[in-house]
Amino acid sequence: MLILNKQIAIVGGGPGGLTLARLLQMNGANVKVFERDINRNARVQGSPLDMHKQSGLKALIRAGLLETFKKHYRVGADRKTIVNENANVLFTTPLIQASNDFNDENFHPEIDRGTLRDLLLQSLEPDTVVWNSQFISMIKQKSGWLLHFGNGKTFYADIVIAADGANSKIRPYITDTKPVYSGITMIEGHVHDAKNTLPNIHALINDGALLAFGNERNLFMGLKSDGDLTFYTSFKATENWYSNAGLDYNNSSEMLNWFRKDYITWSKIWYPLFENAATPFVPRPIYCMPPDHTWKSLPNLTMLGDAAHVMPPSAGEGANMAMLDAVELCDCLSKEGHPDLQTAIAIFEQNMQRRASEMARVSLANGEWMHSPGSLDKMLAMFGAA
Ligand SMILES: Cc1cc2nc3c(=O)[nH]c(=O)nc-3n(C[C@H](O)[C@H](O)[C@H](O)COP(=O)(O)OP(=O)(O)OC[C@H]3O[C@@H](n4cnc5c(N)ncnc54)[C@H](O)[C@@H]3O)c2cc1C
């Protein structure tokens, strides 16, 4: 096996990095995950993720975690309700579609990001994750790399895998290509205890996800298992709009004023989202790696997930792709048949590039029409509800 007696460093403990760590450990590899978060509870984890049969769920099955996942996913949370800007319900996924049949291609069970992270963390050998380890730089040493972290520590690894997300600090060691702004900006907000704080909106959500369309703008929201709600405004804007708009993301009433003016045709029913949101709001300009980008494979360094192919969330595929990357990279590194590490990494990267570029194109196209005139009708048609 190519990775026998090799020290592997995965940088980033998101869905991609942790899935890979689990799969590699199942194959007897020496793995450490370096994560910049101070500990597992350091950050509020955002909107829930839906897992797809051919990617996220496939990875969980390979990781031996499907039964644990079944205990923790949010039953019924895959239900989608589509409304217009006045909150008139135009479509709700029939319950039969929101089934719990793991053999059904169209069943996309939802799980809280934090729960998924915990589930993966618990599957790892003790002390696999080294918290409070922000990757800063690395230099070539022997046949591998010496990594430097913000806490002053260093670590030698024979193989480094970048799983450090959209703003990867390792990507520049592999390619000069950078993500390109997609033209869409989102603003993320959180409301605690949505059932009591926002009874009207909570009722609309129907325990699933709510998608609202109007005036070339969108509003998406979903509940987490602790009853908190995460919402996203989503609209076309210039790349630096979020800093040039002069908004104070710590000020709820200022954010409400912005929403009233920018979502001018939208009903007042949405205002309580802003009135009750915990601050700060998080602006998220959405980026995409150029779909056709490739790079020359290296013998001891590769990347996966958002680090390799960040894409807009409009196809709901990013975390699923990251987890499938982990399956395919583990296969390439651990199965017999490849003459050397560089070949194994090259085969993994070519497949990932092909698969991710198709998905990135779909995501970009979805992002475009979802913020164009007629988006509501198109979304309804997609759900067969025109
Ligand atoms: C609004 C929104 C909704 C989305 N909805 C969905 C969905 O429904 N389904 C779906 O599949 N995808 C969805 N996505 C995409 C998904 O969130 C990402 O594609 C996925 O999280 C990528 O996983 P990853 O492991 O590659 O990276 P990440 O999840 O970004 O994890 C990277 C990890 O690396 C750590 N890190 C970063 N820099 C460093 C450093 N220098 N040193 C050490 N550690 C570092 C971070 O703290 C983090 O833990 C959505 C994205 C957004 C923005």
mmCIF file with all atom_site columns, N, CA, C and O in Angstrom, residues 16 50 69 83 88 122 196 204 227 231 250 252 272 276 280 288 311 316 336 365 373 375-376 384:
data_model
loop_
_atom_site.group_PDB
_atom_site.id
_atom_site.type_symbol
_atom_site.label_atom_id
_atom_site.label_alt_id
_atom_site.label_comp_id
_atom_site.label_asym_id
_atom_site.label_entity_id
_atom_site.label_seq_id
_atom_site.pdbx_PDB_ins_code
_atom_site.Cartn_x
_atom_site.Cartn_y
_atom_site.Cartn_z
_atom_site.occupancy
_atom_site.B_iso_or_equiv
_atom_site.pdbx_formal_charge
_atom_site.auth_seq_id
_atom_site.auth_comp_id
_atom_site.auth_asym_id
_atom_site.auth_atom_id
_atom_site.pdbx_PDB_model_num
ATOM 1  N N  . GLY A 1 16  ? -15.217 17.224 4.359   1.00 0.00 ? 16  GLY A N  1
ATOM 2  C CA . GLY A 1 16  ? -14.258 16.545 3.486   1.00 0.00 ? 16  GLY A CA 1
ATOM 3  C C  . GLY A 1 16  ? -13.084 15.978 4.272   1.00 0.00 ? 16  GLY A C  1
ATOM 4  O O  . GLY A 1 16  ? -12.756 14.787 4.166   1.00 0.00 ? 16  GLY A O  1
ATOM 5  N N  . ASP A 1 50  ? -28.077 18.590 3.150   1.00 0.00 ? 50  ASP A N  1
ATOM 6  C CA . ASP A 1 50  ? -28.792 17.391 2.711   1.00 0.00 ? 50  ASP A CA 1
ATOM 7  C C  . ASP A 1 50  ? -27.786 16.461 2.030   1.00 0.00 ? 50  ASP A C  1
ATOM 8  O O  . ASP A 1 50  ? -26.936 16.897 1.274   1.00 0.00 ? 50  ASP A O  1
ATOM 9  N N  . PHE A 1 69  ? -25.799 7.746  11.333  1.00 0.00 ? 69  PHE A N  1
ATOM 10 C CA . PHE A 1 69  ? -26.456 8.862  10.640  1.00 0.00 ? 69  PHE A CA 1
ATOM 11 C C  . PHE A 1 69  ? -27.975 8.739  10.774  1.00 0.00 ? 69  PHE A C  1
ATOM 12 O O  . PHE A 1 69  ? -28.665 9.719  11.039  1.00 0.00 ? 69  PHE A O  1
ATOM 13 N N  . VAL A 1 83  ? -42.551 29.558 -1.601  1.00 0.00 ? 83  VAL A N  1
ATOM 14 C CA . VAL A 1 83  ? -43.498 30.668 -1.423  1.00 0.00 ? 83  VAL A CA 1
ATOM 15 C C  . VAL A 1 83  ? -43.064 31.853 -2.286  1.00 0.00 ? 83  VAL A C  1
ATOM 16 O O  . VAL A 1 83  ? -41.930 31.900 -2.757  1.00 0.00 ? 83  VAL A O  1
ATOM 17 N N  . ASN A 1 88  ? -47.095 33.536 0.265   1.00 0.00 ? 88  ASN A N  1
ATOM 18 C CA . ASN A 1 88  ? -48.171 32.620 -0.136  1.00 0.00 ? 88  ASN A CA 1
ATOM 19 C C  . ASN A 1 88  ? -47.550 31.280 -0.510  1.00 0.00 ? 88  ASN A C  1
ATOM 20 O O  . ASN A 1 88  ? -46.645 31.231 -1.344  1.00 0.00 ? 88  ASN A O  1
ATOM 21 N N  . GLN A 1 122 ? -16.411 11.546 16.283  1.00 0.00 ? 122 GLN A N  1
ATOM 22 C CA . GLN A 1 122 ? -16.486 10.412 17.209  1.00 0.00 ? 122 GLN A CA 1
ATOM 23 C C  . GLN A 1 122 ? -15.975 9.120  16.579  1.00 0.00 ? 122 GLN A C  1
ATOM 24 O O  . GLN A 1 122 ? -15.643 8.174  17.273  1.00 0.00 ? 122 GLN A O  1
ATOM 25 N N  . ASN A 1 196 ? -41.084 29.932 19.078  1.00 0.00 ? 196 ASN A N  1
ATOM 26 C CA . ASN A 1 196 ? -41.693 30.951 19.935  1.00 0.00 ? 196 ASN A CA 1
ATOM 27 C C  . ASN A 1 196 ? -41.396 32.373 19.458  1.00 0.00 ? 196 ASN A C  1
ATOM 28 O O  . ASN A 1 196 ? -42.211 33.269 19.650  1.00 0.00 ? 196 ASN A O  1
ATOM 29 N N  . LEU A 1 204 ? -44.855 28.336 8.565   1.00 0.00 ? 204 LEU A N  1
ATOM 30 C CA . LEU A 1 204 ? -44.642 28.225 7.118   1.00 0.00 ? 204 LEU A CA 1
ATOM 31 C C  . LEU A 1 204 ? -43.570 27.192 6.778   1.00 0.00 ? 204 LEU A C  1
ATOM 32 O O  . LEU A 1 204 ? -43.663 26.472 5.791   1.00 0.00 ? 204 LEU A O  1
ATOM 33 N N  . GLY A 1 227 ? -33.894 23.904 17.362  1.00 0.00 ? 227 GLY A N  1
ATOM 34 C CA . GLY A 1 227 ? -35.014 24.844 17.238  1.00 0.00 ? 227 GLY A CA 1
ATOM 35 C C  . GLY A 1 227 ? -34.592 26.210 16.705  1.00 0.00 ? 227 GLY A C  1
ATOM 36 O O  . GLY A 1 227 ? -35.435 27.066 16.448  1.00 0.00 ? 227 GLY A O  1
ATOM 37 N N  . PHE A 1 231 ? -31.216 31.712 8.273   1.00 0.00 ? 231 PHE A N  1
ATOM 38 C CA . PHE A 1 231 ? -31.790 32.203 7.007   1.00 0.00 ? 231 PHE A CA 1
ATOM 39 C C  . PHE A 1 231 ? -30.723 32.902 6.185   1.00 0.00 ? 231 PHE A C  1
ATOM 40 O O  . PHE A 1 231 ? -29.700 33.356 6.699   1.00 0.00 ? 231 PHE A O  1
ATOM 41 N N  . ASN A 1 250 ? -23.655 44.215 12.772  1.00 0.00 ? 250 ASN A N  1
ATOM 42 C CA . ASN A 1 250 ? -23.963 43.999 14.186  1.00 0.00 ? 250 ASN A CA 1
ATOM 43 C C  . ASN A 1 250 ? -25.241 44.717 14.602  1.00 0.00 ? 250 ASN A C  1
ATOM 44 O O  . ASN A 1 250 ? -25.603 44.677 15.776  1.00 0.00 ? 250 ASN A O  1
ATOM 45 N N  . SER A 1 252 ? -29.149 45.026 14.059  1.00 0.00 ? 252 SER A N  1
ATOM 46 C CA . SER A 1 252 ? -30.339 44.386 13.469  1.00 0.00 ? 252 SER A CA 1
ATOM 47 C C  . SER A 1 252 ? -31.252 45.395 12.801  1.00 0.00 ? 252 SER A C  1
ATOM 48 O O  . SER A 1 252 ? -31.798 45.132 11.726  1.00 0.00 ? 252 SER A O  1
ATOM 49 N N  . PRO A 1 272 ? -39.765 40.169 11.017  1.00 0.00 ? 272 PRO A N  1
ATOM 50 C CA . PRO A 1 272 ? -39.334 39.611 12.314  1.00 0.00 ? 272 PRO A CA 1
ATOM 51 C C  . PRO A 1 272 ? -38.035 38.803 12.239  1.00 0.00 ? 272 PRO A C  1
ATOM 52 O O  . PRO A 1 272 ? -37.335 38.654 13.242  1.00 0.00 ? 272 PRO A O  1
ATOM 53 N N  . ASN A 1 276 ? -35.405 39.836 15.119  1.00 0.00 ? 276 ASN A N  1
ATOM 54 C CA . ASN A 1 276 ? -35.067 38.870 16.162  1.00 0.00 ? 276 ASN A CA 1
ATOM 55 C C  . ASN A 1 276 ? -33.737 38.163 15.947  1.00 0.00 ? 276 ASN A C  1
ATOM 56 O O  . ASN A 1 276 ? -33.379 37.259 16.713  1.00 0.00 ? 276 ASN A O  1
ATOM 57 N N  . PRO A 1 280 ? -23.540 38.972 15.024  1.00 0.00 ? 280 PRO A N  1
ATOM 58 C CA . PRO A 1 280 ? -23.604 39.649 13.752  1.00 0.00 ? 280 PRO A CA 1
ATOM 59 C C  . PRO A 1 280 ? -24.254 38.810 12.653  1.00 0.00 ? 280 PRO A C  1
ATOM 60 O O  . PRO A 1 280 ? -24.232 37.581 12.715  1.00 0.00 ? 280 PRO A O  1
ATOM 61 N N  . CYS A 1 288 ? -16.654 30.758 -6.998  1.00 0.00 ? 288 CYS A N  1
ATOM 62 C CA . CYS A 1 288 ? -16.606 29.463 -7.706  1.00 0.00 ? 288 CYS A CA 1
ATOM 63 C C  . CYS A 1 288 ? -15.226 29.311 -8.333  1.00 0.00 ? 288 CYS A C  1
ATOM 64 O O  . CYS A 1 288 ? -14.725 30.247 -8.975  1.00 0.00 ? 288 CYS A O  1
ATOM 65 N N  . MET A 1 311 ? -17.894 26.007 -5.036  1.00 0.00 ? 311 MET A N  1
ATOM 66 C CA . MET A 1 311 ? -18.926 26.329 -6.038  1.00 0.00 ? 311 MET A CA 1
ATOM 67 C C  . MET A 1 311 ? -20.128 26.947 -5.307  1.00 0.00 ? 311 MET A C  1
ATOM 68 O O  . MET A 1 311 ? -20.275 26.763 -4.091  1.00 0.00 ? 311 MET A O  1
ATOM 69 N N  . GLY A 1 316 ? -26.742 22.551 -3.948  1.00 0.00 ? 316 GLY A N  1
ATOM 70 C CA . GLY A 1 316 ? -26.671 21.777 -2.695  1.00 0.00 ? 316 GLY A CA 1
ATOM 71 C C  . GLY A 1 316 ? -25.710 20.617 -2.785  1.00 0.00 ? 316 GLY A C  1
ATOM 72 O O  . GLY A 1 316 ? -25.963 19.540 -2.249  1.00 0.00 ? 316 GLY A O  1
ATOM 73 N N  . GLU A 1 336 ? -4.316  -1.311 -4.100  1.00 0.00 ? 336 GLU A N  1
ATOM 74 C CA . GLU A 1 336 ? -3.125  -1.732 -4.861  1.00 0.00 ? 336 GLU A CA 1
ATOM 75 C C  . GLU A 1 336 ? -3.321  -1.338 -6.325  1.00 0.00 ? 336 GLU A C  1
ATOM 76 O O  . GLU A 1 336 ? -4.422  -1.120 -6.776  1.00 0.00 ? 336 GLU A O  1
ATOM 77 N N  . ALA A 1 365 ? -25.203 27.956 -13.255 1.00 0.00 ? 365 ALA A N  1
ATOM 78 C CA . ALA A 1 365 ? -26.413 28.170 -14.054 1.00 0.00 ? 365 ALA A CA 1
ATOM 79 C C  . ALA A 1 365 ? -27.628 28.311 -13.131 1.00 0.00 ? 365 ALA A C  1
ATOM 80 O O  . ALA A 1 365 ? -28.471 29.198 -13.316 1.00 0.00 ? 365 ALA A O  1
ATOM 81 N N  . PRO A 1 373 ? -35.703 37.198 -13.572 1.00 0.00 ? 373 PRO A N  1
ATOM 82 C CA . PRO A 1 373 ? -37.168 37.226 -13.653 1.00 0.00 ? 373 PRO A CA 1
ATOM 83 C C  . PRO A 1 373 ? -37.693 35.823 -13.970 1.00 0.00 ? 373 PRO A C  1
ATOM 84 O O  . PRO A 1 373 ? -37.064 35.086 -14.719 1.00 0.00 ? 373 PRO A O  1
ATOM 85 N N  . SER A 1 375 ? -37.999 33.370 -11.833 1.00 0.00 ? 375 SER A N  1
ATOM 86 C CA . SER A 1 375 ? -37.354 32.302 -11.047 1.00 0.00 ? 375 SER A CA 1
ATOM 87 C C  . SER A 1 375 ? -38.375 31.470 -10.267 1.00 0.00 ? 375 SER A C  1
ATOM 88 O O  . SER A 1 375 ? -38.226 30.255 -10.135 1.00 0.00 ? 375 SER A O  1
ATOM 89 N N  . LEU A 1 376 ? -39.407 32.138 -9.776  1.00 0.00 ? 376 LEU A N  1
ATOM 90 C CA . LEU A 1 376 ? -40.410 31.412 -8.991  1.00 0.00 ? 376 LEU A CA 1
ATOM 91 C C  . LEU A 1 376 ? -41.091 30.353 -9.856  1.00 0.00 ? 376 LEU A C  1
ATOM 92 O O  . LEU A 1 376 ? -41.211 29.184 -9.457  1.00 0.00 ? 376 LEU A O  1
ATOM 93 N N  . GLY A 1 384 ? -42.317 20.200 -10.358 1.00 0.00 ? 384 GLY A N  1
ATOM 94 C CA . GLY A 1 384 ? -43.515 19.633 -10.974 1.00 0.00 ? 384 GLY A CA 1
ATOM 95 C C  . GLY A 1 384 ? -44.780 20.268 -10.448 1.00 0.00 ? 384 GLY A C  1
ATOM 96 O O  . GLY A 1 384 ? -45.829 19.648 -10.415 1.00 0.00 ? 384 GLY A O  1
#
